[in-house]
């Protein structure tokens, strides 16, 4: 990938320590995964998956992303136990698999803030066929999950937010009929560890403004997703809201729509995404000399931008595809949260050019 503006660094998502500068880099989207399945019976199997990608610490150290046992009590009811991909949003659990995605990467405006890719716990799902009513003939599926996060998210080169041990619960209900798939989801996480704001500010920020604390506070994710996949035509549309009980992060909403049409081996596509956050407010009276410093900290989580994506996917051989994409990012100078290391003078505008080769084997 290549960026035409080095005043802010483009990242695929906020799990990445540093981002794309003005130049070419393979860090942003390169990922390698290996998976093994062991089937013990017609009803029970185990899955283990390891991935190597650019991480919070600037390395490609492999990590165990999936390691679970699944048991199907019936064709309609199943239980999984172990480490699994998060399903906060529709398609989120497969967002690292480039071959499974139409675009080079899932829209960063939408998926970028989602720093939790897996958790340790359990989930249970049930499916039923609707026999009557206006939705008859379709499948209704529900899932509930609970567990603990097990990752870290970078703040800067020196400090990271430790998500390990943070409680995570959620679920979704989904309707499938012919080419249509619609999902309504809700997930939330209660952070175990505190943000290193005192270390960043060099003073007791938490003592002065306890509303900035995130320990034992919840963050909520609400989402609606619609996918239409019929022959050569593919359309995806998603909407989400993120709300924080802590004032350390700004509440936000995001949405995107992607449409592609396959002609022989080539699928041109067009996408639009949007993210916007609302400034946090503190009710605690602050010392005048610290108002500016605390505002600078909370402003670091501000988002206000949209992206137009234009690209094409070429499935030139079995299990191989080549994608080319241009992202036209347009935002305000204050929209710094989706990026890394934005500097004064950043105007919120950037163009990103990407070329990827995806394969499965």
PDB file of N, CA and C in Angstrom, residues 15 26 37 63 73 97 105 112 144 157 170 180 182 193 241 245 266 297 349 360:
ATOM      1  N   UNK A  15      -5.129  -1.747  16.042  1.00  0.00           N
ATOM      2  CA  UNK A  15      -4.213  -2.695  16.679  1.00  0.00           C
ATOM      3  C   UNK A  15      -2.788  -2.506  16.178  1.00  0.00           C
ATOM      4  N   UNK A  26       4.516  -2.980   3.067  1.00  0.00           N
ATOM      5  CA  UNK A  26       3.772  -4.243   3.093  1.00  0.00           C
ATOM      6  C   UNK A  26       3.210  -4.538   4.481  1.00  0.00           C
ATOM      7  N   UNK A  37      -8.136 -28.500  11.477  1.00  0.00           N
ATOM      8  CA  UNK A  37      -9.393 -28.997  12.035  1.00  0.00           C
ATOM      9  C   UNK A  37      -9.252 -30.481  12.342  1.00  0.00           C
ATOM     10  N   UNK A  63       0.355 -15.338  16.697  1.00  0.00           N
ATOM     11  CA  UNK A  63      -0.541 -15.425  17.851  1.00  0.00           C
ATOM     12  C   UNK A  63      -1.611 -16.468  17.580  1.00  0.00           C
ATOM     13  N   UNK A  73     -25.228 -30.285  19.129  1.00  0.00           N
ATOM     14  CA  UNK A  73     -26.214 -31.128  19.805  1.00  0.00           C
ATOM     15  C   UNK A  73     -27.267 -31.624  18.818  1.00  0.00           C
ATOM     16  N   UNK A  97      -9.134 -12.556   6.750  1.00  0.00           N
ATOM     17  CA  UNK A  97      -8.986 -13.457   5.603  1.00  0.00           C
ATOM     18  C   UNK A  97      -9.233 -12.657   4.324  1.00  0.00           C
ATOM     19  N   UNK A 105      -9.291  -4.551   2.071  1.00  0.00           N
ATOM     20  CA  UNK A 105      -9.437  -4.660   3.527  1.00  0.00           C
ATOM     21  C   UNK A 105     -10.853  -4.223   3.898  1.00  0.00           C
ATOM     22  N   UNK A 112     -11.964  -0.132  11.886  1.00  0.00           N
ATOM     23  CA  UNK A 112     -10.710   0.309  12.479  1.00  0.00           C
ATOM     24  C   UNK A 112     -10.691   0.385  13.988  1.00  0.00           C
ATOM     25  N   UNK A 144     -25.373 -16.247  21.352  1.00  0.00           N
ATOM     26  CA  UNK A 144     -24.933 -15.545  22.552  1.00  0.00           C
ATOM     27  C   UNK A 144     -23.499 -15.952  22.838  1.00  0.00           C
ATOM     28  N   UNK A 157       4.483   4.380  21.035  1.00  0.00           N
ATOM     29  CA  UNK A 157       5.640   3.484  20.984  1.00  0.00           C
ATOM     30  C   UNK A 157       6.036   2.948  22.349  1.00  0.00           C
ATOM     31  N   UNK A 170     -22.112 -10.623  24.595  1.00  0.00           N
ATOM     32  CA  UNK A 170     -22.883 -10.095  23.473  1.00  0.00           C
ATOM     33  C   UNK A 170     -23.678 -11.174  22.775  1.00  0.00           C
ATOM     34  N   UNK A 180     -30.363 -12.846   0.698  1.00  0.00           N
ATOM     35  CA  UNK A 180     -30.361 -11.844   1.763  1.00  0.00           C
ATOM     36  C   UNK A 180     -29.831 -12.399   3.082  1.00  0.00           C
ATOM     37  N   UNK A 182     -29.439 -10.582   7.035  1.00  0.00           N
ATOM     38  CA  UNK A 182     -29.618  -9.391   7.863  1.00  0.00           C
ATOM     39  C   UNK A 182     -29.269  -9.748   9.301  1.00  0.00           C
ATOM     40  N   UNK A 193      -8.200  -3.243  32.970  1.00  0.00           N
ATOM     41  CA  UNK A 193      -7.060  -2.378  33.257  1.00  0.00           C
ATOM     42  C   UNK A 193      -7.385  -0.920  32.938  1.00  0.00           C
ATOM     43  N   UNK A 241     -22.965   1.780  16.213  1.00  0.00           N
ATOM     44  CA  UNK A 241     -22.787   2.823  17.215  1.00  0.00           C
ATOM     45  C   UNK A 241     -21.908   2.282  18.327  1.00  0.00           C
ATOM     46  N   UNK A 245     -19.022   4.306  28.632  1.00  0.00           N
ATOM     47  CA  UNK A 245     -19.382   4.812  29.954  1.00  0.00           C
ATOM     48  C   UNK A 245     -18.306   5.754  30.491  1.00  0.00           C
ATOM     49  N   UNK A 266     -13.388 -10.789 -13.297  1.00  0.00           N
ATOM     50  CA  UNK A 266     -13.105  -9.486 -12.690  1.00  0.00           C
ATOM     51  C   UNK A 266     -14.358  -8.910 -12.046  1.00  0.00           C
ATOM     52  N   UNK A 297      -5.953  15.287  25.456  1.00  0.00           N
ATOM     53  CA  UNK A 297      -6.029  13.837  25.595  1.00  0.00           C
ATOM     54  C   UNK A 297      -7.340  13.296  25.034  1.00  0.00           C
ATOM     55  N   UNK A 349      -7.004  14.933   4.857  1.00  0.00           N
ATOM     56  CA  UNK A 349      -7.178  14.397   3.505  1.00  0.00           C
ATOM     57  C   UNK A 349      -6.007  13.487   3.143  1.00  0.00           C
ATOM     58  N   UNK A 360      -5.591 -18.894  -0.712  1.00  0.00           N
ATOM     59  CA  UNK A 360      -5.957 -19.917   0.281  1.00  0.00           C
ATOM     60  C   UNK A 360      -5.446 -21.251  -0.256  1.00  0.00           C
TER      61      UNK A 360
END
